[in-house]
Coordinates of N, CA and C in Angstrom, one line a residue:
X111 N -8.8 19.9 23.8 CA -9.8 18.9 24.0 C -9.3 17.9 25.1
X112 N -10.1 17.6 26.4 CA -9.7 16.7 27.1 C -10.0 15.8 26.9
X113 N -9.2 14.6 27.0 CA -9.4 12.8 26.6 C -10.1 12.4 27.8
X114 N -11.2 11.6 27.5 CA -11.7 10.7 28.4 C -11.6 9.6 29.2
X115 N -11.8 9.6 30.1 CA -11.4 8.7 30.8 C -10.9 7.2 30.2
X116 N -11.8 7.2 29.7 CA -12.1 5.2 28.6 C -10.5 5.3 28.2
X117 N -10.6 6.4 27.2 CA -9.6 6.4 26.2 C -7.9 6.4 27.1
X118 N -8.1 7.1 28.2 CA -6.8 6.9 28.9 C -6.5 5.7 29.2
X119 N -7.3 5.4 29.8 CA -7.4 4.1 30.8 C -6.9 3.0 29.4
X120 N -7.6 3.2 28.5 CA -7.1 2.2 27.1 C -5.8 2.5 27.0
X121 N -4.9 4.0 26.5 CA -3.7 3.7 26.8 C -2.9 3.3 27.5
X122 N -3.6 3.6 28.9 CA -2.8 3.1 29.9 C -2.2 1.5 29.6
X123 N -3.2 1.1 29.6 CA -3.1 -1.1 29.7 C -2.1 -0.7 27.9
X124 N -2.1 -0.8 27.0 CA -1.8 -0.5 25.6 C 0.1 -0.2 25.9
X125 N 0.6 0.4 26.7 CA 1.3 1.1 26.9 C 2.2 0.2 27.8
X126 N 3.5 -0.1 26.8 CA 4.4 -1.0 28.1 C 5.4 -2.1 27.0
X127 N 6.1 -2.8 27.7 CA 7.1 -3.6 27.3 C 6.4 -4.9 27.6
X128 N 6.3 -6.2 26.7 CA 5.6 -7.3 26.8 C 6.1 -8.6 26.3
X129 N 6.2 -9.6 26.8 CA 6.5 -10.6 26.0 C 5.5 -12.1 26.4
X130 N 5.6 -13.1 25.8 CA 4.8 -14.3 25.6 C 5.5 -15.4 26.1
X131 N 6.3 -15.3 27.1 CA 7.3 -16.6 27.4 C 6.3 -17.5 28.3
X132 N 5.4 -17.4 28.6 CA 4.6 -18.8 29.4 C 3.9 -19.8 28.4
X133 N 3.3 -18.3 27.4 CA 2.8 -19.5 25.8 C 3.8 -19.8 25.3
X134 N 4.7 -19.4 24.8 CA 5.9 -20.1 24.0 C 6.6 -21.0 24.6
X135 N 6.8 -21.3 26.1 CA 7.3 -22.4 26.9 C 6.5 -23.5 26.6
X136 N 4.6 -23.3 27.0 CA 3.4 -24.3 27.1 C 3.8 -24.8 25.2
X137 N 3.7 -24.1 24.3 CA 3.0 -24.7 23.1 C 4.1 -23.7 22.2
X138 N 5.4 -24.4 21.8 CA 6.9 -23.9 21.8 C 6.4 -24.3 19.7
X139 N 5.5 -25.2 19.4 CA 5.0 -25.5 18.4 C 4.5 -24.1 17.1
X140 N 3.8 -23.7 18.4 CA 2.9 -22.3 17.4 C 2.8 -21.2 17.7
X141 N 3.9 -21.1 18.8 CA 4.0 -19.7 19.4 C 5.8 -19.5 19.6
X142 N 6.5 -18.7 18.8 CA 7.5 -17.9 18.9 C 7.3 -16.9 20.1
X143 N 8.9 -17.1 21.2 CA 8.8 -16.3 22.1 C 9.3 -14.8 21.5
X144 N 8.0 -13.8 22.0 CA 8.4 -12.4 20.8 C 8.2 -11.7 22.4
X145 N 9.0 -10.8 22.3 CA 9.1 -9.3 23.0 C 8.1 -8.2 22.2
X146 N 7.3 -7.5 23.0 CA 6.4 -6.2 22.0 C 6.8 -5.0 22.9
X147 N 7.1 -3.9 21.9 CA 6.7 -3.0 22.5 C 5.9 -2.0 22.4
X148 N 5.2 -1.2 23.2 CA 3.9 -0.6 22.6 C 4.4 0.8 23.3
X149 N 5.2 2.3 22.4 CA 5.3 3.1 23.3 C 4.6 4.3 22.7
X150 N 4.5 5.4 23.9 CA 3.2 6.7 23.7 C 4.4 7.4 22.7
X151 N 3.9 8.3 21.9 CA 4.4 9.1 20.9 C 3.6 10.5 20.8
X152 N 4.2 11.5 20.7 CA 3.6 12.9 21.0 C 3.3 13.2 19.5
X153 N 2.2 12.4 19.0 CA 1.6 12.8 17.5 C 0.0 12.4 17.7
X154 N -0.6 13.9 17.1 CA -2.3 13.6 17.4 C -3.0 14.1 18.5
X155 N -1.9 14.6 19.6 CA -2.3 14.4 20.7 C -3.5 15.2 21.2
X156 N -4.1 16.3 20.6 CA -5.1 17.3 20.5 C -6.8 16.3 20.8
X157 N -6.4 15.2 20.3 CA -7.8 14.6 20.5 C -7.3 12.7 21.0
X158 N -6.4 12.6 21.1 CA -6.1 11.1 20.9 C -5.2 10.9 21.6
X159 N -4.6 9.2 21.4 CA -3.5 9.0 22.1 C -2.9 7.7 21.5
X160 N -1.7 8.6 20.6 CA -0.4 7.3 19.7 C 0.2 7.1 20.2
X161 N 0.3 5.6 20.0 CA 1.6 4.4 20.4 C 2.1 4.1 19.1
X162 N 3.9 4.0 19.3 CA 4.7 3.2 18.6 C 4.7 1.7 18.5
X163 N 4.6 0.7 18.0 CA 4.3 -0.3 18.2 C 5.9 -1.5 17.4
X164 N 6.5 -2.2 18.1 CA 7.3 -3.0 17.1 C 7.2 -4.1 17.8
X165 N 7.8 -5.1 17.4 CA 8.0 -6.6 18.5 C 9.8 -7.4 17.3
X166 N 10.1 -8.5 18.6 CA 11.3 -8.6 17.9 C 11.0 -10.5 18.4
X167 N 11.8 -11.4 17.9 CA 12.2 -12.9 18.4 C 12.8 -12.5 19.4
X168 N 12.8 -13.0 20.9 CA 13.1 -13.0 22.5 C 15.0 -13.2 21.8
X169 N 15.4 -14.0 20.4 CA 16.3 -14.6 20.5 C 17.1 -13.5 19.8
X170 N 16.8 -12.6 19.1 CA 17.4 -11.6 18.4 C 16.5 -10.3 18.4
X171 N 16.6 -9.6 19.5 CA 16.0 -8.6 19.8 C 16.2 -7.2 19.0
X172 N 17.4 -7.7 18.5 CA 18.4 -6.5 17.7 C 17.8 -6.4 16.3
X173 N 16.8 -7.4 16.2 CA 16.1 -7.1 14.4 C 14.9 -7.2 15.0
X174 N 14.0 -6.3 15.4 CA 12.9 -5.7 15.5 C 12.2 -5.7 14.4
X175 N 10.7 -6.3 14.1 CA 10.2 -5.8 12.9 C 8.3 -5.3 12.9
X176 N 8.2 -5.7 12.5 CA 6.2 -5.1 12.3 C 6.4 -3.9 12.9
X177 N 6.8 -2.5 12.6 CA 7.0 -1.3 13.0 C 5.3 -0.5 12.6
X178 N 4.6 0.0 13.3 CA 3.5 0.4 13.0 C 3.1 1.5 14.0
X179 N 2.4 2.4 13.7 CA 1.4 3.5 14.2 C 0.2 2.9 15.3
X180 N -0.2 3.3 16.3 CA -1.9 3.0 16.7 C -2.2 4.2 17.1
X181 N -3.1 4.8 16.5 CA -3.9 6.2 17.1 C -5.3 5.4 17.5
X182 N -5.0 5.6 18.7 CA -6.8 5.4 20.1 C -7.1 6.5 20.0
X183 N -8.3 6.8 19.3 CA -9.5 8.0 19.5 C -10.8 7.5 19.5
X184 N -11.7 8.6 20.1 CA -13.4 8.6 20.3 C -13.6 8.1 18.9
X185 N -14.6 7.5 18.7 CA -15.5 7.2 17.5 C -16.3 8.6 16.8
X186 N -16.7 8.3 15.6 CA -17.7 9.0 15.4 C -18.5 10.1 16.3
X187 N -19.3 11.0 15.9 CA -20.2 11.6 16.5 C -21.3 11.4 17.2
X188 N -21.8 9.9 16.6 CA -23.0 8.8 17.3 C -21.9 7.8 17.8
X189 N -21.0 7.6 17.8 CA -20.5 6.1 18.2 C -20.2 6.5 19.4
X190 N -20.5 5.9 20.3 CA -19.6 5.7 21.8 C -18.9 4.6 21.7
X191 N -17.8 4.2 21.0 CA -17.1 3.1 20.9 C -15.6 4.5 20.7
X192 N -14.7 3.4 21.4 CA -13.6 4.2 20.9 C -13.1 3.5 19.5
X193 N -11.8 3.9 18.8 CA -11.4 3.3 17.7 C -10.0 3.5 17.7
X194 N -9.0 2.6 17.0 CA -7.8 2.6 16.9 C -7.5 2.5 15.2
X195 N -6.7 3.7 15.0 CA -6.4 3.7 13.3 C -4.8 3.4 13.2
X196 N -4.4 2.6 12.4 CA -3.0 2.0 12.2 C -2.7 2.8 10.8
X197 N -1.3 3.6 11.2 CA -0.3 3.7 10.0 C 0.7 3.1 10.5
X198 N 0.9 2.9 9.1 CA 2.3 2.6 8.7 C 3.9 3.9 8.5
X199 N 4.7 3.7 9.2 CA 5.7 4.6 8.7 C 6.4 4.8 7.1
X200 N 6.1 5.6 6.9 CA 7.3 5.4 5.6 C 8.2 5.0 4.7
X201 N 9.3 5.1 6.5 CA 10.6 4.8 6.3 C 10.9 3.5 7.3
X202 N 9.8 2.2 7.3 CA 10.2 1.5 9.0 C 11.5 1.4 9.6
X203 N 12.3 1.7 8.4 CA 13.9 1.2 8.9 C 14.5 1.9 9.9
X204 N 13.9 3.6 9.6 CA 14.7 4.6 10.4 C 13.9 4.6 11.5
X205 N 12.7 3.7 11.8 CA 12.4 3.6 13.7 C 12.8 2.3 14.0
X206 N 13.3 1.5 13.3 CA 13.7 0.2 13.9 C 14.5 0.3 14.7
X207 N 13.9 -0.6 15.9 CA 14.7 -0.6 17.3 C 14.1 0.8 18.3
X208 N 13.3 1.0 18.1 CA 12.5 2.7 18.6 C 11.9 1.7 19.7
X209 N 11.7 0.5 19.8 CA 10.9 0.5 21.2 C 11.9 -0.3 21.9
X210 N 13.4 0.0 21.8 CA 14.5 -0.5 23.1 C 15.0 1.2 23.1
X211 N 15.4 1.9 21.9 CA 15.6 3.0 21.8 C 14.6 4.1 21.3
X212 N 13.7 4.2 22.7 CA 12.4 5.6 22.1 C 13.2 7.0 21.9
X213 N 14.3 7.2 21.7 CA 14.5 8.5 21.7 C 14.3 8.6 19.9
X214 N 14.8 7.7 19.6 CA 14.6 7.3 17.8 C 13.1 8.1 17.1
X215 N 12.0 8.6 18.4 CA 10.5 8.4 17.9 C 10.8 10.4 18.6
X216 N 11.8 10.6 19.1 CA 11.7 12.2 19.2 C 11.3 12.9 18.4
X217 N 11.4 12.8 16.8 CA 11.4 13.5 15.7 C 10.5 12.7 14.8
X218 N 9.8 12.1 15.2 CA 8.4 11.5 14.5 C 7.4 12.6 13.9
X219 N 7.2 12.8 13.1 CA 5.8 13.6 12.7 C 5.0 13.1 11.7
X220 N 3.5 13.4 11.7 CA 2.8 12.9 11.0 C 2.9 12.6 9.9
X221 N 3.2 13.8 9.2 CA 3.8 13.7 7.2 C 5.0 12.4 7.0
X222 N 5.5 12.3 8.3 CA 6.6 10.7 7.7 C 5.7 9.0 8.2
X223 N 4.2 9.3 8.3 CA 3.4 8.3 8.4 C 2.4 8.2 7.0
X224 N 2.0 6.9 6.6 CA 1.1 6.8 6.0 C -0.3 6.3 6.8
X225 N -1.5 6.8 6.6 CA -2.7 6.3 6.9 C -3.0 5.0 6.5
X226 N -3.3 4.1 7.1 CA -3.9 2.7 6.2 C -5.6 2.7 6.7
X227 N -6.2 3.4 5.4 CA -7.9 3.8 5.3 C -8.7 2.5 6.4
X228 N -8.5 1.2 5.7 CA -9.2 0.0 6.1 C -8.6 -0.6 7.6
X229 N -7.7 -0.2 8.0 CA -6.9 -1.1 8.8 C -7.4 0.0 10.3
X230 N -8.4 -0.4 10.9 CA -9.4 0.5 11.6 C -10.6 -0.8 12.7
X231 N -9.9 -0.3 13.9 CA -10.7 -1.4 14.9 C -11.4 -0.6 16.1
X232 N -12.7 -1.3 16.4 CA -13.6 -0.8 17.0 C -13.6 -1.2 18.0
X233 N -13.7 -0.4 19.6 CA -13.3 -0.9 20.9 C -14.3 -0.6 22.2
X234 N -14.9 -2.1 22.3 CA -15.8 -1.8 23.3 C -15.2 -2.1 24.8
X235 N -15.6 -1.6 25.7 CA -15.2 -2.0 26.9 C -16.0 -2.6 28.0
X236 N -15.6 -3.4 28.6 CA -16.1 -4.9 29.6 C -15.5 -4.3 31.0
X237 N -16.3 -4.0 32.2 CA -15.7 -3.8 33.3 C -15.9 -5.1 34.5
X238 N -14.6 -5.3 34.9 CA -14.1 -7.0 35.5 C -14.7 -6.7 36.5
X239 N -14.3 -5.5 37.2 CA -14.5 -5.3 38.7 C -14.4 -3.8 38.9
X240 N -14.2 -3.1 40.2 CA -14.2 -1.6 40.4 C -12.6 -1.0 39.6
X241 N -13.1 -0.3 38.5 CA -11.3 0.0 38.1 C -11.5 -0.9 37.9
X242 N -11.3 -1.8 37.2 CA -10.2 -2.9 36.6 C -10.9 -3.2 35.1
X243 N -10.7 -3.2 33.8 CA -11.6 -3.5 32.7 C -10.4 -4.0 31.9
X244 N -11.4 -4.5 30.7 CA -11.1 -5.2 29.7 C -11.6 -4.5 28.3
X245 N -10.6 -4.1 27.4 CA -10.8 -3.9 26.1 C -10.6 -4.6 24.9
X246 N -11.9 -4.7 24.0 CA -12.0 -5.6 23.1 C -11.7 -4.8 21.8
X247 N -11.2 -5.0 20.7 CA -10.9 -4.4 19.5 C -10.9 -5.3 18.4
X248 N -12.1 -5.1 17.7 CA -12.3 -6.0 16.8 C -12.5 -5.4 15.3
X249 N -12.2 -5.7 13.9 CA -12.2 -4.8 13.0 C -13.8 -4.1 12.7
X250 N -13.5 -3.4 12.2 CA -14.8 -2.2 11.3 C -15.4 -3.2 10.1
X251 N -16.8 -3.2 10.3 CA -17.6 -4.1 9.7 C -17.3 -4.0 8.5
X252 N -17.4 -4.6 7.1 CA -17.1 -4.6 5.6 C -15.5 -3.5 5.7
X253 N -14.7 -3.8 6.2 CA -13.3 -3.1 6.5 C -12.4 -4.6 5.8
X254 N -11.0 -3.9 5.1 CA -10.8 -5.0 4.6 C -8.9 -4.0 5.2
X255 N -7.8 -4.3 6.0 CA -6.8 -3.6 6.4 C -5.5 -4.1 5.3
X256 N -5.7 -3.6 4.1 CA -4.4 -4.0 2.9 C -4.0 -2.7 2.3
X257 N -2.7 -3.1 2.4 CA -1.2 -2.0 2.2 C -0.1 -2.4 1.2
X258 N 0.7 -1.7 0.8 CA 2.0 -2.2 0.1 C 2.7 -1.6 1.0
X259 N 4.0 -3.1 1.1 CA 5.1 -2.8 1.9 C 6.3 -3.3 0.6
X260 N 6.9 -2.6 0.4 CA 8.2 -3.4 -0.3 C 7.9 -3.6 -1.5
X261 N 7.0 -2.9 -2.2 CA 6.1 -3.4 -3.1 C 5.3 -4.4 -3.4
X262 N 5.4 -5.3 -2.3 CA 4.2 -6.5 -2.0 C 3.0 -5.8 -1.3
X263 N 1.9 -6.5 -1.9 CA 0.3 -6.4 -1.8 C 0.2 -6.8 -0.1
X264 N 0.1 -6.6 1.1 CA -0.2 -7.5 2.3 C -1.5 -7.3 2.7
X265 N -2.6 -8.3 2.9 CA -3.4 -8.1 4.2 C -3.3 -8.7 5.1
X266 N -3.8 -8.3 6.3 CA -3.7 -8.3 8.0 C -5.1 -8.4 8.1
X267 N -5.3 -9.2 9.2 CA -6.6 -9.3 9.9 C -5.9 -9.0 11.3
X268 N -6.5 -8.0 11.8 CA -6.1 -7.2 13.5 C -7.2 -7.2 14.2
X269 N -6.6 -7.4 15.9 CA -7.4 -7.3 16.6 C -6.3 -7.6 17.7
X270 N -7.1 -7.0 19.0 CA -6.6 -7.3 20.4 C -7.6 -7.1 21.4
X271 N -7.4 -7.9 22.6 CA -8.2 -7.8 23.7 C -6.7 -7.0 25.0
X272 N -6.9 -5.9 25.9 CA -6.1 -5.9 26.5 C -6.6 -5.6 28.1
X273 N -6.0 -6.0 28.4 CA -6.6 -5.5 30.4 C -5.5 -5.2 31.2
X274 N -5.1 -4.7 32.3 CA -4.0 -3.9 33.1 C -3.0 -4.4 33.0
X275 N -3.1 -6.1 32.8 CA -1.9 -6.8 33.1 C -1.5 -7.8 31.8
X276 N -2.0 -7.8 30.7 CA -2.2 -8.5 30.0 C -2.5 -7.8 28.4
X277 N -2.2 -8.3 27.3 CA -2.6 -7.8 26.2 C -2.4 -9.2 25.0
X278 N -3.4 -9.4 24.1 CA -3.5 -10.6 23.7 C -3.8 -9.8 22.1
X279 N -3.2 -10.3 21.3 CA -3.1 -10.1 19.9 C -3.8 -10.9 18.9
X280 N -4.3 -10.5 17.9 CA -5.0 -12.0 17.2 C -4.4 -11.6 15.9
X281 N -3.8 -10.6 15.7 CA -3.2 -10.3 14.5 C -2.5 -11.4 13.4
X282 N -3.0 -11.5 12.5 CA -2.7 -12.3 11.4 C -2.4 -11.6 10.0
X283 N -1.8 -12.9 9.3 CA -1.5 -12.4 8.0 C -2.1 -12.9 6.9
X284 N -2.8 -12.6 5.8 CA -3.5 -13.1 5.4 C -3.0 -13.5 3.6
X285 N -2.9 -14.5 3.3 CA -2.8 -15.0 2.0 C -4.1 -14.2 0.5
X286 N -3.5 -12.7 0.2 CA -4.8 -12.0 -0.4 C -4.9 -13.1 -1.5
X287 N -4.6 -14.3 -2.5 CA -5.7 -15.3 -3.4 C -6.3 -16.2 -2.6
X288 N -5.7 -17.0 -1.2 CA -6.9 -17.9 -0.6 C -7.5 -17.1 0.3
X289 N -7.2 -16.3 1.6 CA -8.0 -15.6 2.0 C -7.3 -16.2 3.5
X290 N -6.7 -17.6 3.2 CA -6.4 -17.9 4.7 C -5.1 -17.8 5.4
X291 N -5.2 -17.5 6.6 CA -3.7 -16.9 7.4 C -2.5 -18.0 7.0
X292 N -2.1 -16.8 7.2 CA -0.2 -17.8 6.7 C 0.6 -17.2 8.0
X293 N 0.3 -16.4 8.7 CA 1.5 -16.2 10.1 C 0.3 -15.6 11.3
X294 N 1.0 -15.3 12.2 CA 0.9 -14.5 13.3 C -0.4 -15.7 14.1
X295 N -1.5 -14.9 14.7 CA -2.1 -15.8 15.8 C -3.7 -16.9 15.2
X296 N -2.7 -18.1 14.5 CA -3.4 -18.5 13.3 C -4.3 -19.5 14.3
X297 N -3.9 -20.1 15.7 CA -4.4 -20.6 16.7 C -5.1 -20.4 18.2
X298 N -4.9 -19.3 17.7 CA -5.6 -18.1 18.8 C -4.5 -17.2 19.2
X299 N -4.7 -16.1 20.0 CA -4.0 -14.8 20.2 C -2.9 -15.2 20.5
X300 N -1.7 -14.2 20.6 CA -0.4 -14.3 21.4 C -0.9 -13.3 22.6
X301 N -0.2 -14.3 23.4 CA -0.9 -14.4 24.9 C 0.3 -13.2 25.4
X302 N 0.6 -11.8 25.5 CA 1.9 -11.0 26.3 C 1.3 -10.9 27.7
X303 N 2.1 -10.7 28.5 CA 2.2 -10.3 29.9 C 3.1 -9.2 29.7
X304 N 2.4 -7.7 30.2 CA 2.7 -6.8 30.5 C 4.3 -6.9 31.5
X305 N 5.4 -6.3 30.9 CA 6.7 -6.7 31.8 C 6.9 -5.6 32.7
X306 N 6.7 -4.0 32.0 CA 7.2 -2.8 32.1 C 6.3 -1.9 31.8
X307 N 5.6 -1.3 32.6 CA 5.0 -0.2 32.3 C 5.1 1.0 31.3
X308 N 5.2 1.5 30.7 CA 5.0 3.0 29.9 C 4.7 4.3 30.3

């Protein structure tokens, strides 16, 4: 099956080494300077297109954490939206560091991922100019994205907007008895600038 243009073009911008040093310089308060990296992974590939995903503190790059899955595929049979489904690895430990060292992700296969059912974002697309667009990813209506890590309960509220040069996160973490965020982009997105291509 050949991928469609949208859905490349989404990997393409998705795909790359990134960090936040202009927000974390401006507003050093509520933004940690983080390195991301988002790299392609040869799983799914029959209809789709997986990224490895981890990020680290700019200040200790060597403890990399949030290790996760993104599979970008077509929607549904009626949807013309694309979609991005997040697992979780297994084992996160044994990819930690996979996005300074991708050879780590040579021997990835699907059976050492878990699916996370809820944790599922729907992606429309905005065209800026000729070629150049913008992707919005916002979660799946009555979608709630909660997992056990470590034997803790976690939910995540996810989302991203990304464009050629740019990719902005709104990912949060969510306190499952009050409902309200306790980390990640509790004051709007983390702002990355694309450093390195994919």
């Amino acid at each position: 099956m050949s991928l469609s243009s949208q859905l490349t073009v989404l990997g393409e911008y998705l795909a790359g080494e990134f960090d936040n040093q202009e927000q974390a310089i401006a507003d050093p308060a509520w933004y940690v300077h983080l390195r991301l990296w988002q790299r392609p992974v040869n799983l799914f590939s029959e209809d789709s297109i997986t990224l490895f995903a981890e990020q680290a503190n700019i200040i200790n790059l060597d403890n990399p954490y949030r290790q996760r899955i993104m599979r970008l595929k077509p929607g549904g049979d009626f949807d013309p939206h694309l979609q991005v489904q997040y697992y979780m690895p297994k084992d996160p430990g044994s990819l930690k560091g996979a996005g300074r060292n991708p050879t780590l992700l040579d021997t990835l296969t699907s059976d050492q991922l878990d699916l996370l059912p809820g944790c599922v974002l729907t992606v429309t697309q905005q065209t800026l100019a000729p070629n150049c667009y913008k992707f919005v990813a916002t979660p799946v209506a009555n979608t709630s994205c909660r997992f056990t890590y470590l034997g803790n309960s976690i939910q995540v509220s996810l989302g991203f907007e990304a464009s050629a040069a740019q990719f902005h996160s709104y990912d949060k973490g969510i306190d499952t008895a009050t409902g309200k965020a306790t980390w990640g982009a509790i004051l709007g997105p983390y702002r990355y600038n694309k450093r390195n291509q994919y």
